[in-house]
XYZ file of C-alpha atoms in Angstrom:
719
model
C -20.830 23.161 -13.181
C -18.449 25.475 -11.355
C -15.383 27.145 -12.871
C -12.988 24.541 -11.431
C -14.861 21.599 -12.917
C -15.364 23.406 -16.228
C -11.613 23.899 -16.591
C -10.902 20.350 -15.465
C -13.333 18.772 -17.929
C -12.500 20.956 -20.937
C -8.738 21.026 -20.471
C -8.124 24.723 -21.119
C -9.788 28.116 -20.830
C -9.959 30.765 -23.586
C -9.432 34.313 -22.304
C -10.214 37.438 -24.327
C -8.287 40.654 -23.716
C -7.836 43.999 -25.478
C -4.585 45.523 -26.786
C -4.668 48.983 -28.403
C -8.389 48.803 -28.875
C -8.436 45.469 -30.719
C -9.964 42.307 -29.196
C -7.757 39.229 -29.351
C -8.731 35.681 -28.368
C -5.800 33.856 -26.769
C -5.494 30.616 -24.832
C -4.522 30.799 -21.194
C -1.439 29.050 -19.838
C -2.138 25.352 -19.722
C -4.675 24.527 -17.039
C -4.772 20.732 -17.369
C -2.319 18.933 -15.116
C -1.061 15.643 -16.513
C -0.200 12.808 -14.091
C 3.431 12.646 -12.964
C 3.836 9.227 -14.610
C 2.916 10.778 -17.972
C 5.503 13.494 -17.481
C 8.168 10.820 -16.964
C 6.904 8.657 -19.836
C 5.180 11.018 -22.280
C 4.860 8.751 -25.333
C 1.582 6.956 -26.012
C 3.319 3.677 -26.866
C 4.857 3.600 -23.374
C 1.328 2.933 -22.111
C -0.471 1.021 -24.840
C -0.127 -0.825 -28.107
C -2.674 -1.997 -30.654
C -2.497 -5.729 -31.345
C -3.053 -7.451 -34.675
C -6.308 -9.000 -33.406
C -7.766 -5.569 -32.659
C -7.248 -5.773 -28.908
C -5.292 -3.150 -27.013
C -2.504 -4.030 -24.631
C -2.048 -1.680 -21.677
C 1.176 -1.294 -19.691
C 1.324 -0.273 -16.034
C 4.351 -0.033 -13.783
C 2.163 -0.825 -10.758
C 1.786 -4.314 -9.316
C -1.482 -6.058 -8.512
C -1.480 -6.477 -4.739
C -5.130 -7.343 -4.344
C -6.281 -3.745 -4.790
C -7.879 -4.586 -8.145
C -5.707 -2.198 -10.150
C -5.753 -4.476 -13.218
C -9.537 -4.224 -13.437
C -9.657 -0.473 -12.761
C -7.007 0.280 -15.390
C -8.814 -1.932 -17.905
C -11.977 0.069 -17.211
C -10.468 3.494 -17.879
C -8.641 2.270 -20.999
C -11.703 0.495 -22.406
C -13.844 3.547 -21.625
C -11.649 6.012 -23.497
C -11.213 3.673 -26.488
C -14.805 2.371 -26.578
C -13.735 -1.234 -26.153
C -15.175 -4.046 -24.092
C -13.159 -5.177 -21.088
C -12.406 -8.457 -22.881
C -10.501 -6.535 -25.565
C -8.098 -4.923 -23.117
C -5.029 -6.850 -21.978
C -3.013 -5.638 -18.988
C 0.754 -6.067 -18.549
C 1.833 -5.444 -14.963
C 5.177 -4.202 -13.702
C 7.997 -5.570 -15.855
C 11.327 -3.784 -16.351
C 11.475 -5.070 -19.945
C 8.061 -3.791 -20.975
C 6.327 -1.315 -18.673
C 6.984 2.293 -17.654
C 8.859 2.878 -14.413
C 6.244 4.041 -11.917
C 8.330 3.527 -8.799
C 6.565 1.825 -5.908
C 2.977 0.634 -5.681
C 2.336 2.466 -2.421
C 0.360 5.152 -0.630
C -3.006 4.297 -2.191
C -1.587 5.814 -5.376
C -2.414 3.234 -8.046
C -5.657 4.906 -9.156
C -4.381 8.466 -8.763
C -1.181 7.791 -10.675
C -1.273 4.774 -12.963
C -4.975 4.592 -13.811
C -5.061 8.319 -14.573
C -1.906 8.045 -16.700
C -3.535 5.250 -18.715
C -6.705 7.345 -19.047
C -4.784 10.235 -20.600
C -2.727 7.921 -22.815
C -5.846 6.125 -24.080
C -7.620 9.440 -24.709
C -4.618 10.748 -26.640
C -4.527 7.491 -28.639
C -8.231 7.827 -29.407
C -7.682 11.327 -30.776
C -4.757 10.159 -32.941
C -6.707 7.170 -34.293
C -9.647 9.401 -35.222
C -7.289 11.819 -36.980
C -5.744 8.981 -38.997
C -9.154 7.556 -39.844
C -10.422 10.967 -40.932
C -7.538 11.222 -43.396
C -8.025 7.657 -44.637
C -11.808 7.928 -45.050
C -11.698 11.539 -46.265
C -14.170 12.891 -43.700
C -13.911 15.196 -40.716
C -13.307 13.751 -37.244
C -16.768 14.779 -36.061
C -18.250 12.497 -38.715
C -16.698 9.405 -37.161
C -17.602 6.974 -34.376
C -15.422 4.453 -32.567
C -16.499 1.063 -31.246
C -14.817 -2.277 -30.612
C -11.535 -1.496 -32.358
C -13.228 -0.077 -35.438
C -13.779 3.496 -36.610
C -16.825 4.112 -38.811
C -18.515 7.023 -40.481
C -21.713 8.073 -38.721
C -23.605 7.057 -41.870
C -22.177 3.545 -41.430
C -21.118 3.189 -45.062
C -17.375 3.003 -44.409
C -15.158 1.759 -41.606
C -11.581 0.869 -40.790
C -10.023 -1.091 -37.916
C -7.304 0.134 -35.569
C -4.914 -2.413 -37.020
C -5.645 -1.391 -40.619
C -4.988 2.221 -39.721
C -1.656 1.536 -38.084
C -0.553 -1.274 -40.423
C 1.540 -2.955 -37.747
C 3.023 0.282 -36.406
C 2.341 1.877 -33.011
C 1.336 5.375 -31.947
C 4.496 7.083 -30.766
C 3.113 10.617 -30.370
C 3.682 12.459 -27.119
C 0.793 13.016 -24.745
C 0.462 16.757 -24.450
C -2.074 18.870 -22.599
C -4.829 19.609 -23.230
C -6.030 16.038 -23.738
C -9.727 15.755 -24.542
C -11.181 13.105 -22.268
C -14.424 11.299 -22.874
C -17.358 13.242 -21.352
C -18.321 11.673 -18.047
C -21.992 11.607 -18.996
C -21.089 9.133 -21.761
C -19.376 6.648 -19.448
C -20.474 3.031 -19.762
C -17.791 1.298 -17.673
C -16.173 3.761 -15.272
C -18.025 3.958 -11.984
C -19.575 0.525 -12.434
C -19.000 -2.631 -10.373
C -16.970 -4.670 -12.865
C -15.996 -8.037 -11.321
C -12.291 -8.869 -11.085
C -11.541 -11.802 -13.380
C -8.387 -12.704 -11.432
C -10.511 -13.861 -8.488
C -11.694 -16.838 -10.556
C -8.114 -17.965 -11.089
C -7.346 -17.742 -7.371
C -10.458 -19.695 -6.372
C -9.731 -22.441 -8.901
C -6.141 -22.717 -7.690
C -4.702 -21.822 -11.083
C -1.234 -20.342 -11.463
C -1.589 -16.742 -10.343
C 0.690 -15.923 -7.436
C 4.459 -15.990 -7.550
C 4.212 -18.861 -5.068
C 2.614 -20.850 -7.940
C 5.364 -20.101 -10.477
C 7.255 -23.094 -11.865
C 9.851 -23.570 -14.654
C 11.163 -26.757 -16.301
C 14.249 -28.095 -14.570
C 13.861 -25.668 -11.689
C 15.906 -26.209 -8.524
C 15.127 -25.055 -4.989
C 16.869 -23.007 -2.321
C 16.697 -22.022 1.316
C 18.490 -19.486 3.509
C 19.964 -20.217 6.926
C 19.144 -17.250 9.160
C 21.139 -16.187 12.224
C 19.614 -16.917 15.637
C 19.448 -13.179 16.419
C 19.761 -9.747 14.824
C 23.402 -9.014 13.863
C 24.664 -12.466 14.940
C 27.772 -13.498 12.981
C 28.599 -16.934 11.591
C 31.466 -18.593 13.471
C 31.525 -22.111 12.021
C 29.790 -24.093 9.257
C 30.605 -27.677 8.208
C 29.645 -27.991 4.508
C 31.084 -31.501 4.194
C 28.923 -32.795 7.025
C 25.892 -31.209 5.388
C 26.585 -33.022 2.101
C 27.013 -36.287 3.992
C 23.786 -35.968 6.002
C 21.373 -34.383 3.511
C 20.998 -35.840 -0.029
C 20.342 -33.724 -3.110
C 22.479 -30.710 -2.182
C 23.756 -29.005 -5.344
C 25.633 -26.063 -3.839
C 26.160 -24.231 -0.563
C 26.766 -20.489 -0.904
C 28.497 -18.718 1.986
C 29.391 -15.022 2.008
C 30.210 -13.785 5.495
C 27.122 -14.657 7.515
C 24.895 -15.113 4.473
C 24.249 -18.834 3.929
C 22.208 -20.243 1.068
C 21.631 -23.860 0.077
C 20.566 -25.031 -3.403
C 19.032 -28.507 -3.776
C 17.280 -30.645 -6.361
C 14.015 -30.761 -4.413
C 12.327 -28.220 -2.154
C 12.107 -30.516 0.850
C 15.820 -31.258 0.536
C 16.536 -27.533 0.732
C 14.322 -27.212 3.833
C 15.981 -30.227 5.493
C 19.393 -28.665 4.814
C 18.230 -25.386 6.334
C 17.050 -27.137 9.512
C 20.215 -29.223 9.780
C 22.472 -26.170 9.480
C 20.439 -24.217 12.015
C 21.226 -26.968 14.530
C 24.850 -27.611 13.566
C 26.320 -24.187 12.766
C 27.760 -21.806 15.391
C 26.964 -18.090 15.712
C 27.900 -15.149 17.884
C 25.287 -13.890 20.335
C 24.044 -10.940 18.277
C 22.026 -7.994 19.553
C 20.108 -8.419 22.794
C 16.470 -7.316 22.705
C 14.752 -5.472 25.590
C 12.661 -8.429 26.772
C 10.805 -8.186 30.058
C 10.711 -4.381 30.088
C 7.754 -2.086 29.564
C 8.056 -1.191 25.894
C 6.641 2.323 26.265
C 9.123 3.121 29.025
C 11.984 1.568 27.059
C 11.231 3.433 23.828
C 11.089 6.715 25.720
C 14.710 6.146 26.842
C 16.072 5.872 23.279
C 17.900 8.805 21.658
C 15.611 10.750 19.320
C 15.700 13.229 16.509
C 12.968 15.773 17.130
C 11.230 17.731 14.431
C 8.321 20.142 14.615
C 6.129 19.008 11.766
C 3.438 21.661 11.919
C 2.056 24.442 14.032
C -0.523 27.186 13.952
C -1.199 30.112 16.261
C 0.455 30.137 19.668
C 0.237 27.504 22.365
C -0.558 28.476 25.987
C 2.453 28.600 28.293
C 0.356 27.488 31.248
C -0.221 23.760 30.841
C -2.371 23.313 33.940
C -5.615 23.569 31.932
C -4.587 20.888 29.419
C -6.530 17.640 29.179
C -3.955 14.925 28.460
C -3.758 11.313 27.303
C -1.117 8.855 26.088
C -1.744 6.191 23.429
C 0.402 3.315 22.249
C 0.599 0.986 19.264
C 2.879 -2.096 19.434
C 4.948 -3.559 16.619
C 2.704 -5.154 13.985
C 3.542 -7.759 11.354
C 2.586 -7.825 7.724
C 1.986 -11.515 8.444
C 1.638 -12.360 4.760
C -0.519 -15.416 4.167
C 1.947 -16.690 1.559
C 5.571 -16.387 2.774
C 7.831 -14.243 0.586
C 9.000 -15.922 -2.607
C 11.189 -15.253 -5.644
C 12.515 -17.067 -8.692
C 15.768 -16.180 -10.427
C 18.084 -17.347 -13.197
C 21.512 -16.082 -14.262
C 22.316 -17.090 -17.814
C 24.502 -15.687 -20.609
C 25.512 -12.704 -18.528
C 21.940 -11.676 -17.646
C 20.009 -12.001 -14.416
C 16.224 -12.407 -14.524
C 14.252 -12.245 -11.268
C 10.524 -12.786 -10.714
C 9.317 -10.967 -7.590
C 6.218 -9.657 -5.806
C 8.147 -6.551 -4.737
C 6.023 -3.415 -4.723
C 8.759 -1.629 -6.680
C 10.455 -3.720 -9.347
C 12.416 -0.823 -10.867
C 13.924 0.278 -7.521
C 14.568 -3.419 -6.807
C 16.494 -3.738 -10.076
C 18.690 -0.776 -9.083
C 19.271 -2.290 -5.643
C 20.236 -5.667 -7.126
C 22.641 -3.996 -9.556
C 24.472 -2.388 -6.630
C 24.371 -5.527 -4.483
C 25.718 -7.765 -7.260
C 27.909 -5.141 -8.949
C 26.189 -5.677 -12.290
C 25.156 -3.095 -14.846
C 21.485 -2.295 -14.525
C 21.020 -3.305 -18.184
C 22.041 -6.853 -17.227
C 19.077 -7.291 -14.900
C 15.413 -7.901 -15.717
C 12.743 -8.010 -13.014
C 9.236 -9.243 -13.691
C 6.521 -8.416 -11.190
C 4.208 -11.272 -10.205
C 1.399 -10.852 -7.631
C 2.175 -12.349 -4.250
C -0.131 -13.973 -1.738
C 0.856 -11.369 0.785
C -0.322 -7.962 1.923
C 0.225 -4.235 1.533
C 3.578 -2.880 2.585
C 7.286 -3.660 2.599
C 7.368 -7.294 3.679
C 10.062 -9.829 2.750
C 9.508 -9.699 -1.032
C 12.591 -7.588 -1.830
C 14.733 -9.617 0.553
C 13.659 -12.915 -1.022
C 14.464 -11.454 -4.458
C 17.950 -10.468 -3.287
C 18.458 -13.920 -1.743
C 17.571 -15.712 -4.970
C 19.633 -13.295 -7.088
C 22.744 -14.056 -5.051
C 22.173 -17.790 -5.401
C 21.410 -17.551 -9.128
C 24.739 -15.786 -9.684
C 26.500 -18.589 -7.817
C 24.636 -21.354 -9.661
C 23.980 -20.131 -13.233
C 21.900 -21.736 -15.936
C 19.007 -22.969 -13.761
C 15.822 -21.351 -12.520
C 16.075 -21.252 -8.719
C 12.961 -20.969 -6.574
C 13.225 -19.643 -3.030
C 10.267 -19.386 -0.660
C 10.718 -18.326 2.926
C 9.311 -20.544 5.659
C 6.539 -19.307 7.919
C 9.063 -18.936 10.730
C 11.356 -16.826 8.520
C 8.493 -14.616 7.390
C 7.342 -13.895 10.923
C 10.818 -13.481 12.410
C 12.670 -11.545 9.688
C 10.193 -9.342 7.859
C 10.314 -5.574 8.573
C 7.475 -4.730 10.984
C 5.231 -1.736 11.347
C 6.881 0.419 14.012
C 5.683 0.669 17.597
C 4.479 4.217 18.298
C 3.708 6.403 21.305
C 1.293 9.296 20.901
C 0.751 11.949 23.574
C -2.075 14.434 23.106
C -3.064 17.477 25.131
C -5.849 19.981 24.493
C -7.649 22.951 26.020
C -11.414 23.415 25.689
C -12.904 26.911 25.646
C -16.094 27.958 27.455
C -18.275 26.812 24.539
C -16.777 23.319 24.553
C -14.634 23.818 21.438
C -10.949 22.950 21.203
C -8.845 26.080 21.535
C -5.357 24.539 21.680
C -3.990 21.156 20.622
C -0.556 19.702 21.407
C 0.523 16.437 19.729
C 3.774 14.544 20.231
C 4.627 11.217 18.649
C 7.503 8.782 19.080
C 8.221 6.390 16.223
C 10.843 4.420 14.366
C 10.965 4.788 10.589
C 8.088 3.495 8.479
C 10.168 3.086 5.348
C 13.372 1.136 4.858
C 12.516 0.061 1.328
C 15.627 -0.599 -0.758
C 14.758 2.457 -2.849
C 17.533 1.875 -5.358
C 20.294 1.143 -2.837
C 21.377 -2.249 -1.559
C 21.849 -1.352 2.105
C 18.317 -2.168 3.197
C 18.291 -5.649 1.689
C 18.551 -8.234 4.453
C 21.237 -10.278 2.673
C 23.489 -7.219 2.291
C 23.589 -6.776 6.049
C 25.113 -10.255 6.494
C 27.781 -10.078 3.771
C 31.445 -10.542 4.635
C 31.575 -6.753 4.262
C 28.088 -5.904 5.553
C 26.202 -2.824 4.431
C 24.593 -0.697 7.134
C 20.844 -0.216 6.930
C 19.745 3.281 5.971
C 16.605 4.912 7.291
C 14.850 8.191 6.695
C 14.068 10.711 9.420
C 10.318 10.280 9.612
C 9.581 7.686 6.948
C 5.827 8.096 7.280
C 5.624 8.489 11.059
C 4.050 11.932 10.685
C 1.299 10.684 8.376
C -2.058 12.021 9.625
C -0.442 13.429 12.770
C -1.722 16.895 11.897
C -5.431 16.989 12.783
C -7.825 17.612 9.904
C -10.032 19.576 12.264
C -9.969 23.353 12.524
C -8.250 24.459 15.752
C -7.060 28.052 16.419
C -3.796 26.817 17.922
C -1.958 23.554 17.475
C 1.512 22.081 17.453
C 2.767 18.699 16.205
C 6.171 17.321 17.149
C 7.805 14.093 16.052
C 10.498 12.247 18.009
C 12.154 9.630 15.824
C 14.144 6.808 17.390
C 16.028 3.730 16.150
C 14.199 0.896 17.854
C 15.205 -2.683 18.642
C 13.270 -4.363 15.793
C 13.528 -4.111 12.022
C 10.775 -1.812 10.703
C 9.411 -0.540 7.415
C 6.191 0.307 5.586
C 3.013 -1.427 6.746
C -0.381 -0.501 5.273
C -1.178 3.170 6.117
C 2.210 3.698 7.842
C 1.915 6.118 10.780
C -1.663 7.054 9.903
C -3.119 4.017 11.679
C -1.661 4.933 15.070
C -2.016 8.694 14.661
C -5.688 8.516 13.724
C -6.317 5.979 16.497
C -4.893 8.465 19.005
C -6.518 11.594 17.575
C -9.967 10.061 17.170
C -9.904 8.339 20.554
C -8.982 11.659 22.127
C -11.721 13.464 20.208
C -14.210 11.128 21.874
C -12.684 11.836 25.268
C -12.891 15.590 24.657
C -16.471 15.311 23.394
C -17.431 13.734 26.714
C -15.591 16.472 28.641
C -17.425 19.104 26.577
C -20.809 17.429 27.097
C -21.290 16.880 23.354
C -22.172 13.748 21.429
C -19.305 12.394 19.274
C -20.949 13.359 15.964
C -21.749 16.937 16.956
C -18.311 17.469 18.499
C -16.524 16.438 15.319
C -18.818 18.390 13.013
C -18.343 21.599 15.015
C -14.579 21.395 14.373
C -14.789 20.751 10.610
C -15.036 23.236 7.752
C -14.743 20.751 4.850
C -18.248 19.817 3.679
C -17.071 16.512 2.208
C -15.648 15.535 5.602
C -18.945 16.418 7.244
C -20.839 14.401 4.643
C -19.128 11.076 5.429
C -19.674 11.584 9.159
C -23.350 12.354 8.633
C -23.689 9.320 6.375
C -22.333 7.020 9.082
C -24.675 8.676 11.565
C -27.526 7.824 9.204
C -26.332 4.205 8.783
C -26.432 3.481 12.507
C -29.453 5.625 13.424
C -31.834 2.702 13.893
C -29.417 0.148 15.325
C -30.715 -1.299 18.606
C -28.118 -2.078 21.271
C -28.241 -5.355 23.153
C -26.691 -5.867 26.572
C -22.892 -5.501 26.712
C -22.750 -3.883 23.273
C -21.871 -0.380 22.171
C -21.086 1.655 19.063
C -18.121 3.961 18.584
C -17.273 6.254 15.689
C -14.215 7.908 14.160
C -13.193 9.908 11.087
C -10.140 10.848 9.067
C -9.066 12.055 5.682
C -6.156 9.848 4.673
C -2.928 11.861 4.459
C -5.212 14.909 4.876
C -5.334 14.982 1.072
C -6.828 11.666 -0.118
C -10.049 9.770 0.622
C -12.453 10.795 3.382
C -13.616 7.948 5.603
C -15.857 7.731 8.656
C -16.313 4.444 10.506
C -18.688 3.130 13.144
C -18.057 -0.114 15.025
C -20.368 -2.160 17.207
C -18.594 -4.309 19.777
C -19.670 -6.796 22.391
C -17.684 -7.046 25.612
C -17.960 -9.982 27.990
C -16.645 -8.609 31.301
C -16.200 -11.989 33.027
C -14.274 -13.559 30.158
C -12.542 -10.292 29.247
C -13.295 -10.819 25.562
C -14.028 -8.211 22.918
C -15.902 -9.132 19.758
C -16.422 -6.718 16.877
C -19.933 -7.537 15.668
C -20.443 -5.050 12.839
C -18.644 -2.162 11.167
C -20.029 0.575 8.951
C -18.066 2.982 6.762
C -18.847 5.950 4.573
C -16.120 6.799 2.089
C -15.587 9.590 -0.415
C -12.692 8.836 -2.766
C -13.720 11.377 -5.399
C -14.516 9.922 -8.802
C -15.137 6.196 -8.430
C -13.571 3.974 -11.092
C -14.825 0.600 -9.833
C -17.348 0.864 -7.015
C -17.013 -2.812 -6.158
C -13.245 -2.452 -5.852
C -13.613 0.614 -3.633
C -16.048 -1.199 -1.337
C -13.767 -4.251 -1.184
C -10.765 -2.113 -0.238
C -12.721 -0.375 2.523
C -14.131 -3.631 3.883
C -10.693 -5.241 3.883
C -9.151 -2.196 5.543
C -11.673 -2.274 8.378
C -11.250 -6.016 8.965
C -7.447 -5.869 8.930
C -7.537 -2.908 11.295
C -9.914 -4.753 13.622
C -7.411 -7.622 13.787
C -4.509 -5.250 14.542
C -6.552 -3.394 17.138
C -8.030 -6.326 19.011
C -5.221 -8.869 19.117
C -2.010 -8.270 17.155
C 1.446 -7.496 18.553
C 4.951 -8.762 17.835
C 6.512 -10.503 20.826
C 10.202 -11.136 21.486
C 12.543 -12.497 24.097
C 16.073 -11.333 24.837
C 17.502 -13.109 21.773
C 14.971 -13.108 18.958
C 11.389 -12.670 17.798
C 9.196 -15.214 19.566
C 6.065 -14.608 17.427
C 6.954 -17.159 14.759
C 3.654 -18.811 13.859
C -0.110 -18.223 13.833
C -0.428 -19.320 17.461
C 2.111 -16.848 18.832
C 0.951 -14.158 16.389
C -2.798 -14.697 15.940
C -4.817 -12.819 13.355
C -8.592 -12.725 12.961
C -10.106 -16.038 11.909
C -13.057 -16.196 9.540
C -15.332 -16.940 12.485
C -14.252 -13.684 14.145
C -14.716 -11.365 11.179
C -17.461 -8.761 11.735
C -20.267 -7.988 9.348
C -19.293 -4.944 7.265
C -21.323 -2.342 5.386
C -19.858 0.404 3.187
C -21.601 3.439 1.721
C -19.772 5.164 -1.151
C -20.248 8.883 -1.708
C -19.370 9.117 -5.387
C -18.057 12.462 -6.624
C -17.769 12.009 -10.418
C -16.632 15.587 -11.001
C -13.823 15.386 -8.452
C -10.441 13.768 -8.956
C -10.113 10.049 -8.244
C -8.268 9.512 -4.965
C -6.541 6.551 -3.379
C -8.633 4.668 -0.841
C -6.826 1.447 0.088
C -5.470 2.897 3.343
C -8.309 5.210 4.331
C -10.202 2.969 6.767
C -7.469 1.592 9.041
C -7.072 4.535 11.424
C -10.738 5.409 11.957
C -11.620 1.699 12.278
C -9.185 1.314 15.198
C -10.492 4.380 17.023
C -14.128 3.438 16.392
C -13.532 0.031 18.006
C -11.725 1.536 21.017
C -14.473 4.153 21.425
C -17.107 1.419 21.293
C -15.329 -0.571 24.016
C -15.458 2.509 26.229
C -19.178 2.910 25.512
C -19.819 -0.634 26.750
C -17.697 -0.867 29.855
C -16.710 2.690 30.687
C -13.046 1.739 30.430
C -10.787 3.726 28.134
C -8.083 1.459 26.657
C -5.370 3.658 25.180
C -2.655 1.034 24.677
C -3.138 -1.544 21.935
C -3.982 -4.327 21.493
C -7.294 -3.964 23.278
C -7.268 -7.625 24.293
C -4.096 -8.402 26.239
C -2.996 -12.022 26.226
């Protein structure tokens, strides 16, 4: 055990020093760093409570998005409190009950929430043992804890958690150093514990927000403009009432139109009728029929130098150069965005699959001009995907309608067409890379320029970025950050003597926001594709070339593991294997990917046959969950890379269904294999977004291996 791990595992370090000839033992300044969520919510009862039946209820401000956070948090809590998984209940994001942990983003659920629960449970364990020691009149080291009961090691006396607390809760603050359970005593953490929520999904039980129903519930729909920024000119509410039965109320505020009906189909029929019979202004014209790369390069930009090292050559004649491009991508949630809301007795309650229910509550308060204390938001998992899709917008839609029609639960689910046409997309990006190789074939200088729209227009506590707010009678203007994630992974993780990274941020024609991995997908695709090109120029194989530019042994380890995984793979005709690597955000999980593709030159088809990944996410909480996240990341990335792009005409988005925006079908999904490099003495790191970038580059590199054609502009298969 090295000094770093000793300090991390013991919590503090005792230092002896001499003053005036006498030796004094004194503790060092606190070495243990508590999670940020604990610093914001330092009391134990913010994170857990002991129930009368001996179970423990855990609170997390994060939402289950399919990443398996409920299972992982149950594991760390049960581990620290020596409980079985069945005796741990999880309460997900709820403004009435859980701590505010902001957004469930950036692969941060394990790093933030799970670690906060670990420290809270460990602090609770210590307090319970202290109380039991007093009650049983023994020292703490004479006690054991198991299944909600504390016993003497002789087994002659015991007391339950509930008996100790007598209906009260532990309100002590969590203060460093917190003594965590020794890792060598783990029984649950690091194991493949199955997710029990999968059973509910498979059986079709109520799980997703799309399944949520309330007695007497009514239904709603929104009438969208025919184009961005189109304004309502005329709407005939009387004709609507005459032609469509069951209409309870029509809500019009500027160009925001909502219809409330007794039955869902009535609401949909009203939506379709009004789309045909209302009049709108033309709205914003989109740049249809133009080369998107050329068009985006003409837009005004804000330029920022993100990072640099050394000095770049002034003579650019020796540079090897390439340009890469990623189109607009959809979240393309399988279940269209949905929300339920009720306004009753001066309070608004909204059920939403937003990734940030506390910021959503703030945004709704500003949109509706209510006090924040008047609004409750309950997080419910959505059948969707990772990123800022239409969840917040649907919640705002239903909140507006609930205020206009109080006393009834109102359910609003977007149509497939709405979801595809109005969600915020992942931004199109242009990446230009240039490098100089020295006489030994190593990279001496590296120049990287990227062009991108923002990757984050989440509401973030303001109402401006909610879709409904932009169509009010007094519309709010959308706010966007400078980079908003565009720089993510733009700085190479490799060791180069000289490099420079510049970002050029534009306001593009389509609505954009956070999509899984943000700018990292495109940046890693460009960097790792270019690394393969440079390896060929240098006369090196792709593995050797990458390894010779890395100093981090953990980075080298995942690359070598992938090399080992594919060592004996035999290549058939028209097939090839490509590789790629990245460390997500240059600070989270390490991931190397290999992809085997088959190219049929006559048909022009590309099929990804198999993908391999090696991942190091530090300490593994649930190995099955980590593998699932990596597999899913590779498959989603393969779909983006091979076939996905948002299409539009001069007026509106034309990709409005699964035909015009195809995603990978089950029959197209490649075989996947994941090797996990567990590091139990390292910190647990987020891994849900680690595989997307290297998967894209590995596929593109494999296509080049097969046909000798370097495709730098995605998607690889042009329709």
